[in-house]
PDB file of C-alpha atoms in Angstrom:
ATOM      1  CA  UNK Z  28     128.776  85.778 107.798  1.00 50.00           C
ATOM      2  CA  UNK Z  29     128.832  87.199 111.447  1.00 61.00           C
ATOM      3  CA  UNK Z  30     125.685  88.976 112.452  1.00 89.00           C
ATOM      4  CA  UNK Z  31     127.582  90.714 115.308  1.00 95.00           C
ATOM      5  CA  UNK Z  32     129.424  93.253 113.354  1.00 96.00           C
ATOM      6  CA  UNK Z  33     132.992  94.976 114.989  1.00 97.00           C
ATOM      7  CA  UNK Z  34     134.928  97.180 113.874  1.00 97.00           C
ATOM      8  CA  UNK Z  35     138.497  97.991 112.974  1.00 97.00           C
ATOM      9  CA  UNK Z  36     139.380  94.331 112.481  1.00 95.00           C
ATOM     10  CA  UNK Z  37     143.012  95.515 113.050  1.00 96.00           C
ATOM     11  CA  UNK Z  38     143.894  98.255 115.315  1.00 97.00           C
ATOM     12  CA  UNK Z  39     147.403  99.523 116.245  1.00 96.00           C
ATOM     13  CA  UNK Z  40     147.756 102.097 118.612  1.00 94.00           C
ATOM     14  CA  UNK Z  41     150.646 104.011 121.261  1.00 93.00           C
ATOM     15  CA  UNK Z  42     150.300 104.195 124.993  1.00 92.00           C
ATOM     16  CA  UNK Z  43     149.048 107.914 124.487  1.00 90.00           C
ATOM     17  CA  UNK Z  44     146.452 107.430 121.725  1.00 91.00           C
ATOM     18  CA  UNK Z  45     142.397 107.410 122.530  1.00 95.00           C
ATOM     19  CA  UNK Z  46     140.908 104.696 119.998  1.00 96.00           C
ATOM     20  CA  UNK Z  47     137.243 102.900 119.856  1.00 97.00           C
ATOM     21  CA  UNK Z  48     136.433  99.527 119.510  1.00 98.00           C
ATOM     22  CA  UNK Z  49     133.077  99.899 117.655  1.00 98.00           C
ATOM     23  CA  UNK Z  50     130.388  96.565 118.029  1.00 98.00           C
ATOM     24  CA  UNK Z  51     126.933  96.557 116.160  1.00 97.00           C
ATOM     25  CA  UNK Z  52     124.232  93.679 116.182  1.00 96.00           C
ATOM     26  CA  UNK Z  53     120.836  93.867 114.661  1.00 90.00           C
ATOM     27  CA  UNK Z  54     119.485  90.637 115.925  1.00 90.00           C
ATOM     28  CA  UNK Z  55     117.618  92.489 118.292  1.00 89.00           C
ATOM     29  CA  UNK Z  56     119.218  91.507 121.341  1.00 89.00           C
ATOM     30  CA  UNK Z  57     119.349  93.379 124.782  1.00 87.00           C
ATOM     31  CA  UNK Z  58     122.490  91.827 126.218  1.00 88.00           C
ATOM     32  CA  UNK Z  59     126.256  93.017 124.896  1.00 92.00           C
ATOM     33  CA  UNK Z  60     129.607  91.548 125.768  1.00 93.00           C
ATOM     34  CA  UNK Z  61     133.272  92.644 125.929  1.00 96.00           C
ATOM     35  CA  UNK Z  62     135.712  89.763 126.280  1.00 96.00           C
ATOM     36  CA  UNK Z  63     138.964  90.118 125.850  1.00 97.00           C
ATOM     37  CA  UNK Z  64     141.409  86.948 124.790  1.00 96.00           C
ATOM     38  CA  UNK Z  65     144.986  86.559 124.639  1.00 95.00           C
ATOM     39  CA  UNK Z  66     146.511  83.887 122.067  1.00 91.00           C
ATOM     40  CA  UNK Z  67     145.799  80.477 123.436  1.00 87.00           C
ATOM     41  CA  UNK Z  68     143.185  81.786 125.940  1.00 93.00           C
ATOM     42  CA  UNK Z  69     139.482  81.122 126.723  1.00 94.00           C
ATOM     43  CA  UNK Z  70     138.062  84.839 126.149  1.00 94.00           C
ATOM     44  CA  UNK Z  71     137.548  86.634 129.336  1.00 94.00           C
ATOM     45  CA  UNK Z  72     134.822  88.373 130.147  1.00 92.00           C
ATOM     46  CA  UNK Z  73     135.244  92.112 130.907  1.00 96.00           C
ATOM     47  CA  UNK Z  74     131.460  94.130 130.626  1.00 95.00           C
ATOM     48  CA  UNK Z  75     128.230  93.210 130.261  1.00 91.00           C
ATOM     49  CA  UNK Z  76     125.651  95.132 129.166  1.00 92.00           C
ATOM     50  CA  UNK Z  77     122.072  94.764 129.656  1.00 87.00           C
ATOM     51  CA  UNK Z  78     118.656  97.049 128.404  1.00 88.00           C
ATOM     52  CA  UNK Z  79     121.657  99.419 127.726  1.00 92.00           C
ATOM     53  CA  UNK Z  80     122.786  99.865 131.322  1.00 92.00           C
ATOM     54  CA  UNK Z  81     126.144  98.055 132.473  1.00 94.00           C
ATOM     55  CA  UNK Z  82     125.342  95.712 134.605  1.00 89.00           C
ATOM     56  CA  UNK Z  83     128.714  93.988 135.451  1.00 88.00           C
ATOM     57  CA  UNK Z  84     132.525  95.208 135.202  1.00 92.00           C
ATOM     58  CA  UNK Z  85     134.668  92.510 135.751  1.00 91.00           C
ATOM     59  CA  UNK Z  86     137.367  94.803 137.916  1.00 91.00           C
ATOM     60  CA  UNK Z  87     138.253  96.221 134.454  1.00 96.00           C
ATOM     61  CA  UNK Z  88     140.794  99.028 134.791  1.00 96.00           C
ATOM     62  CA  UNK Z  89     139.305 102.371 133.673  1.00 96.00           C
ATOM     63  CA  UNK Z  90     141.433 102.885 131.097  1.00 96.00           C
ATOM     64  CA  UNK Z  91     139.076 100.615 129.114  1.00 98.00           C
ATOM     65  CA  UNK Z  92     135.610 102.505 128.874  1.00 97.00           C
ATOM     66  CA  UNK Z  93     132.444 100.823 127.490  1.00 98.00           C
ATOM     67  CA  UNK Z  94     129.907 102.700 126.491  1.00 97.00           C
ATOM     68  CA  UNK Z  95     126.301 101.347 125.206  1.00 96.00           C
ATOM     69  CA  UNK Z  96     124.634 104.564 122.774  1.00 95.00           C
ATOM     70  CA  UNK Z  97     121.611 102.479 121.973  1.00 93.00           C
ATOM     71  CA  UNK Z  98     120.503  98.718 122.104  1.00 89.00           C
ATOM     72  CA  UNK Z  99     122.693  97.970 118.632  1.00 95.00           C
ATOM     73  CA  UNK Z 100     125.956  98.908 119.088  1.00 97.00           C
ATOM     74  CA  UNK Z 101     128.306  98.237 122.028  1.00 98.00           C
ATOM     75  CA  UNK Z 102     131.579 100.318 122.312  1.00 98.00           C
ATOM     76  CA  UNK Z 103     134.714 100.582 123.882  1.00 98.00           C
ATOM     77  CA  UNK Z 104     136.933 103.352 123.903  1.00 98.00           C
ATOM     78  CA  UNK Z 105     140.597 102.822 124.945  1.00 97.00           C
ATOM     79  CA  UNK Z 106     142.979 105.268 126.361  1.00 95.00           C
ATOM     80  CA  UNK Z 107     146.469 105.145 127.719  1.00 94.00           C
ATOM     81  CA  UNK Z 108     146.753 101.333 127.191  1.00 95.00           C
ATOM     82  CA  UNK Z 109     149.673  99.498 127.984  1.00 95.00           C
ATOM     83  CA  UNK Z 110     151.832  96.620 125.962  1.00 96.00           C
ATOM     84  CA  UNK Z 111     149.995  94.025 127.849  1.00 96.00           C
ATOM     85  CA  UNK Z 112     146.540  95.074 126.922  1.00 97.00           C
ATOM     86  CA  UNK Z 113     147.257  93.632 123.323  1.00 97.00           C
ATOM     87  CA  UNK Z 114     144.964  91.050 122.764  1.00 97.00           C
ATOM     88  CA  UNK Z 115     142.001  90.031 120.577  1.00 97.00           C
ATOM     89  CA  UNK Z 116     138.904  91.740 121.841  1.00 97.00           C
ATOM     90  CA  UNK Z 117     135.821  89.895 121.008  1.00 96.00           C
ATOM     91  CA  UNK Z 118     132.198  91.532 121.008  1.00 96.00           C
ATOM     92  CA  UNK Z 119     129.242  89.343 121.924  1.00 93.00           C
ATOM     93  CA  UNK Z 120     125.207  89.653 122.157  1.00 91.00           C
ATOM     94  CA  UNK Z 121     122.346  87.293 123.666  1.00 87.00           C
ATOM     95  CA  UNK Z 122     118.516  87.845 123.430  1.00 81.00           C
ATOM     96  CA  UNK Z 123     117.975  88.511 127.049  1.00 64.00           C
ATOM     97  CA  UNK Z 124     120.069  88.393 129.969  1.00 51.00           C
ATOM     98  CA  UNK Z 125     117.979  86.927 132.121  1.00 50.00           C
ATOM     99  CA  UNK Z 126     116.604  83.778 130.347  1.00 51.00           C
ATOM    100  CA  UNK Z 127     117.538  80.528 130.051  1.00 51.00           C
ATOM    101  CA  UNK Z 128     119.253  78.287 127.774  1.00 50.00           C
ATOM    102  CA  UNK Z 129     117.688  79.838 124.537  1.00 53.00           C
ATOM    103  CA  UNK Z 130     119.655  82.582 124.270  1.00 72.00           C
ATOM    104  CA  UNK Z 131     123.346  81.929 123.496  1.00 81.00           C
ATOM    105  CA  UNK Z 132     125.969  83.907 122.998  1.00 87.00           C
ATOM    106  CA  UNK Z 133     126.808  85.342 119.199  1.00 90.00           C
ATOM    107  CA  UNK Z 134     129.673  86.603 118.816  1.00 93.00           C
ATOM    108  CA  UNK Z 135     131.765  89.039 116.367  1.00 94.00           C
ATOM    109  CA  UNK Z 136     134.885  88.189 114.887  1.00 93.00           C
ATOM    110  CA  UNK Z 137     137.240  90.327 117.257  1.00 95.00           C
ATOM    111  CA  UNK Z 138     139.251  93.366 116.510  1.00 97.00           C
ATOM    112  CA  UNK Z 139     143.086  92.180 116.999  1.00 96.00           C
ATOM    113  CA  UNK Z 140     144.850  95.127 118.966  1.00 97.00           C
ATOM    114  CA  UNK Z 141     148.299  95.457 119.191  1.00 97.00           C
ATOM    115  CA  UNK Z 142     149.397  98.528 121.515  1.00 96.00           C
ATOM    116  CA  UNK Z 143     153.111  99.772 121.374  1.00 94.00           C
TER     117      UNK Z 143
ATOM    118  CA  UNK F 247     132.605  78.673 142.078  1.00 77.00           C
ATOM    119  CA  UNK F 248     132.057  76.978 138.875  1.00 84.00           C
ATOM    120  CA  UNK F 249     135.862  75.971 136.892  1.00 91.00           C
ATOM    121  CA  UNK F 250     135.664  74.132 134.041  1.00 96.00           C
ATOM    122  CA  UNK F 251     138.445  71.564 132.704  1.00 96.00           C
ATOM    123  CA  UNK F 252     139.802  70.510 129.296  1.00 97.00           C
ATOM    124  CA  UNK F 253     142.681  68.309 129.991  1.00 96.00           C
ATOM    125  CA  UNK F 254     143.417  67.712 125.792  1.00 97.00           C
ATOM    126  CA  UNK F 255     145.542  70.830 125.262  1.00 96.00           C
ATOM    127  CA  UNK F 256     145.887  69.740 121.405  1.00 97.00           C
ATOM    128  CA  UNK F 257     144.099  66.546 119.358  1.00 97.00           C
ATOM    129  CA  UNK F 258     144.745  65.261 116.183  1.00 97.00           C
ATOM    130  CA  UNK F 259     142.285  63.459 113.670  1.00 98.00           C
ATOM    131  CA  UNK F 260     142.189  61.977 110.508  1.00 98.00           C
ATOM    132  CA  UNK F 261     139.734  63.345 107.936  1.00 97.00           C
ATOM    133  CA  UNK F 262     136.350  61.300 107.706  1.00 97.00           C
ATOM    134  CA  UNK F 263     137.188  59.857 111.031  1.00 98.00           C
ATOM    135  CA  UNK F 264     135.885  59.966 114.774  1.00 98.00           C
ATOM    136  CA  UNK F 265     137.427  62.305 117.838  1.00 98.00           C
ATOM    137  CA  UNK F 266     136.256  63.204 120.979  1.00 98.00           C
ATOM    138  CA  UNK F 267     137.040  65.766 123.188  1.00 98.00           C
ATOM    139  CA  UNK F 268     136.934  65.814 126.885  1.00 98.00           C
ATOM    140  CA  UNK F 269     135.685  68.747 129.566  1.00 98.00           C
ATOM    141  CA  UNK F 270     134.568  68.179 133.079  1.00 97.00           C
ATOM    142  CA  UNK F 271     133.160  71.025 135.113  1.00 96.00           C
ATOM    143  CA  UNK F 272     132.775  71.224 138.759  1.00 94.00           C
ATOM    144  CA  UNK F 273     129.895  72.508 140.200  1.00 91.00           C
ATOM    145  CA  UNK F 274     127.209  72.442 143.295  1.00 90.00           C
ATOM    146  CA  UNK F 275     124.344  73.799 141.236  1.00 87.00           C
ATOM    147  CA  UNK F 276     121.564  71.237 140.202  1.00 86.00           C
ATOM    148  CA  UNK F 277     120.735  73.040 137.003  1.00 86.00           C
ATOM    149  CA  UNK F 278     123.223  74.852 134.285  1.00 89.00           C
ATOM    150  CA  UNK F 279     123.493  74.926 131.157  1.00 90.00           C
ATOM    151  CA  UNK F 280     126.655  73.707 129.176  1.00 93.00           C
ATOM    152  CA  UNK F 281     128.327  74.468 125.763  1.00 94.00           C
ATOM    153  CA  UNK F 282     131.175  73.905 122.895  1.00 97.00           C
ATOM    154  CA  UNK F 283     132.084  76.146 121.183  1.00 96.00           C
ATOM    155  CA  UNK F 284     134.198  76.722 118.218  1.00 96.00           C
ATOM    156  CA  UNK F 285     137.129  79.387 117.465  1.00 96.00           C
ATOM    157  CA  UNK F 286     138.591  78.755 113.561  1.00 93.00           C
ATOM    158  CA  UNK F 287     141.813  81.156 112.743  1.00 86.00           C
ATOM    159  CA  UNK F 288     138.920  83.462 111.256  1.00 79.00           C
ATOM    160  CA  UNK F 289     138.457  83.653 115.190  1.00 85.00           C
ATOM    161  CA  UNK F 290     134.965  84.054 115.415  1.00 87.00           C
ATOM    162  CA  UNK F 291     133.526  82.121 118.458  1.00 92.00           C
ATOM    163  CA  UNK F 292     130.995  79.635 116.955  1.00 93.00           C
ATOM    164  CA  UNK F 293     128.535  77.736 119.090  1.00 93.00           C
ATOM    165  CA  UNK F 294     128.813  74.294 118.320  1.00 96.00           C
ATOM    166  CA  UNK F 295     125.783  72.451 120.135  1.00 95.00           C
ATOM    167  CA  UNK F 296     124.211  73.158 124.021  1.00 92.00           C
ATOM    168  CA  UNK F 297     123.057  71.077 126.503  1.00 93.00           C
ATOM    169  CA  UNK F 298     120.324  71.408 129.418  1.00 89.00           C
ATOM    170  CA  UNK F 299     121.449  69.546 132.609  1.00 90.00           C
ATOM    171  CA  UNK F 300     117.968  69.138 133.573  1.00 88.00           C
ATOM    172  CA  UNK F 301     117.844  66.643 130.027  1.00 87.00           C
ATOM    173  CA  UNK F 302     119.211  63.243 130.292  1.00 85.00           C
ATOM    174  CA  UNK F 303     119.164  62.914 126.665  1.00 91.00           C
ATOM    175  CA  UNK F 304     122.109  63.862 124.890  1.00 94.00           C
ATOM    176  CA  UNK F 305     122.420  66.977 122.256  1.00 93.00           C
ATOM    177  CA  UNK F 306     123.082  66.267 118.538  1.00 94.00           C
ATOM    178  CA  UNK F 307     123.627  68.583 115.677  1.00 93.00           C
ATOM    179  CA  UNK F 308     124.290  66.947 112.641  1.00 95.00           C
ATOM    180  CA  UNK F 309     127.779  65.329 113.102  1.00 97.00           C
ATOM    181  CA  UNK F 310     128.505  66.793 116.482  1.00 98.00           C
ATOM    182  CA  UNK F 311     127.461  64.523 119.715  1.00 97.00           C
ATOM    183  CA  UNK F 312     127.969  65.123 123.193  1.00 97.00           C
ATOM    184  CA  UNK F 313     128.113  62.903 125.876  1.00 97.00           C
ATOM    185  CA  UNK F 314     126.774  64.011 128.826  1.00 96.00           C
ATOM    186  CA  UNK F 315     127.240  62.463 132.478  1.00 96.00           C
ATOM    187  CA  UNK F 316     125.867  64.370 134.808  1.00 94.00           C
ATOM    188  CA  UNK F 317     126.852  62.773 137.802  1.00 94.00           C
ATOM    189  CA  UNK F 318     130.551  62.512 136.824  1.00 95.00           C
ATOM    190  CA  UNK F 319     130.572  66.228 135.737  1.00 96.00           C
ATOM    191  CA  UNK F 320     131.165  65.354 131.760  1.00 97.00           C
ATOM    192  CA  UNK F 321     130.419  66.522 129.286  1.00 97.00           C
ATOM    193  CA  UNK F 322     132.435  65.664 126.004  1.00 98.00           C
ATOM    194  CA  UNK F 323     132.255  66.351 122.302  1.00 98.00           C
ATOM    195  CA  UNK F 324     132.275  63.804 119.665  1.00 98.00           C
ATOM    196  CA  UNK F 325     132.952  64.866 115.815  1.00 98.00           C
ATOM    197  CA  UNK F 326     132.134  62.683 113.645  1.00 98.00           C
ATOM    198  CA  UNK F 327     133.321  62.189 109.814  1.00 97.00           C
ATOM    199  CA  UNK F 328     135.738  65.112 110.387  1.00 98.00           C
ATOM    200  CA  UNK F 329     135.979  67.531 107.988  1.00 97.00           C
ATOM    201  CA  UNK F 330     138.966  70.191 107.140  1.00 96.00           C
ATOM    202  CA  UNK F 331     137.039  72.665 108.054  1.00 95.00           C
ATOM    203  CA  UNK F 332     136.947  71.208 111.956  1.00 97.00           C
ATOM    204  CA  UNK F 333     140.155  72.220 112.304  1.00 97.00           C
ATOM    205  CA  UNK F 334     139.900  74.764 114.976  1.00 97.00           C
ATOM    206  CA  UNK F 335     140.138  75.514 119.124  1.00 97.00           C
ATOM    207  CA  UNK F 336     137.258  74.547 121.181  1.00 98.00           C
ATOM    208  CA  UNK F 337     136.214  75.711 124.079  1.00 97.00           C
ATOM    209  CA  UNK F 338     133.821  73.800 126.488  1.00 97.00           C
ATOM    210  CA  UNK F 339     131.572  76.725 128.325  1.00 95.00           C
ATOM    211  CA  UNK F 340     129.734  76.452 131.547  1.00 93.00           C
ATOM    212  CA  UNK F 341     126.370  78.854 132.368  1.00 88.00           C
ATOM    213  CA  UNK F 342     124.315  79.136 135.442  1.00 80.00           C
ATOM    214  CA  UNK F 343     120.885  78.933 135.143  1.00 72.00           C
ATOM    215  CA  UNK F 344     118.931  82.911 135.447  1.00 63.00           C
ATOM    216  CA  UNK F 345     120.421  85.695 137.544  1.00 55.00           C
ATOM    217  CA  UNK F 346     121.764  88.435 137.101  1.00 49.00           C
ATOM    218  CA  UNK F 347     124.386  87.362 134.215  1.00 57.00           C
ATOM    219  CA  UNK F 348     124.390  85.338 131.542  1.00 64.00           C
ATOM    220  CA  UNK F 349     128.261  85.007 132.060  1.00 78.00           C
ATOM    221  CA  UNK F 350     129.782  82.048 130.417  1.00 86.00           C
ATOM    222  CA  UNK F 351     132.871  79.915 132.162  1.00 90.00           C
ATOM    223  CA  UNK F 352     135.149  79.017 129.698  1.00 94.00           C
ATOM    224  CA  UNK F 353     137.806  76.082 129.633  1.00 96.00           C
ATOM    225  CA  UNK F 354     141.174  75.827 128.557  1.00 96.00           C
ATOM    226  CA  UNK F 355     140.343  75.001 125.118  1.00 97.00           C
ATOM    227  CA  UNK F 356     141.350  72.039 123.055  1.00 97.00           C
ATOM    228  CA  UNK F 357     143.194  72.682 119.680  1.00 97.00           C
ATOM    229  CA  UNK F 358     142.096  70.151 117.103  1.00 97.00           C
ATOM    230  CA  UNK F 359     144.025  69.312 113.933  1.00 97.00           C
ATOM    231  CA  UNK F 360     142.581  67.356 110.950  1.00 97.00           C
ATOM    232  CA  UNK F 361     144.815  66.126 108.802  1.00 96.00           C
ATOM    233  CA  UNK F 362     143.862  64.791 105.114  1.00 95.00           C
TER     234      UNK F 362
END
């Protein structure tokens, strides 16, 4: 079992449609992750969050939207996505973001989004 | 910048035996942190076993080895008695030491097949 939690596993939307991405962890971490992976691909990063603040935004475009309600759960809202934004998007936490080696990444199983 | 290499798009192995996988980095930091990680079709991101460049000695977990060189950048993975359940991508994963991110460098990924 994952202990980084996301939600819908499978999510199909249409350019015009406003979804979530929904990512919970109970570990007690203070670092969350968006990566996004096509098939084939090393994930990419896209946000990091840290103490609840975003702290980097890898040139994202702003249809993507993270938001970071409380140090559990990580989301990201999508809105007027195109074809090419289909991809697996994985969630991922880490005790602290600025320590050393003891605090690897977990990550969630991904929620696989196709946009049409 | 930091890239990270791994020039076995896709390995094969025979279950019970030996296989190792290759990734070189290139980097002009003294200290970083490396990792494999592991990506089954259930496609959670698994970490596999970490290494401390600062530590000559080697990481083990169980029947996963690395072989680390330092000063030729390497830094492979070595499966022993391989198992069905091995059967997965792997991604080697390059980490500087501190700062302000705790952003991992992903390779290529190598996708290994066990066969019975």
């Amino acid at each position: 079992d994952t202990e980084v939690t996301q939600t819908p596993k499978h999510l199909v939307m249409g350019m015009t449609n406003k979804k979530s991405l929904k990512c919970e962890q109970h570990m007690g971490h203070r670092a969350m992750y968006w990566y996004k992976q096509k098939a084939k691909k090393p994930p990419e990063l896209m946000f990091v969050y840290s103490y609840e603040k975003l702290s980097i935004n890898e040139s994202v475009p702003s249809r993507f939207s993270p938001e970071c309600p409380n140090s559990s759960l990580l989301n990201l809202h999508l809105h007027a996505l195109q074809p090419e934004d289909s991809a697996l998007y994985l969630c991922a936490s880490s005790s602290r973001l600025l320590q050393g080696l003891n605090s690897p990444l977990h990550f969630g199983n991904g929620t696989r989004l196709t946009v049409t | 910048a930091q890239t990270v290499t791994q020039s076995q798009p896709e390995m094969s192995v025979q279950e019970a035996e030996t296989v190792t996988l290759s990734c070189t980095y290139d980097t002009s930091e003294s200290d970083y942190y490396l990792f494999w990680y592991k990506q089954p079709p259930s496609r959670q991101m698994i970490l596999v076993i970490r290494q401390e460049a600062y530590k000559q000695q080697n990481a083990t977990e169980n029947r996963f080895s690395v072989n680390f060189q330092k000063a030729a950048k390497s830094f492979s993975l070595k499966i022993s008695d391989s198992q069905l359940g091995d059967a997965a991508m792997y991604f080697c994963a390059y980490r500087s030491p501190g700062g302000a991110t705790n952003k991992l460098i992903f390779g290529t990924g190598t996708l290994l097949a066990v066969q019975p």
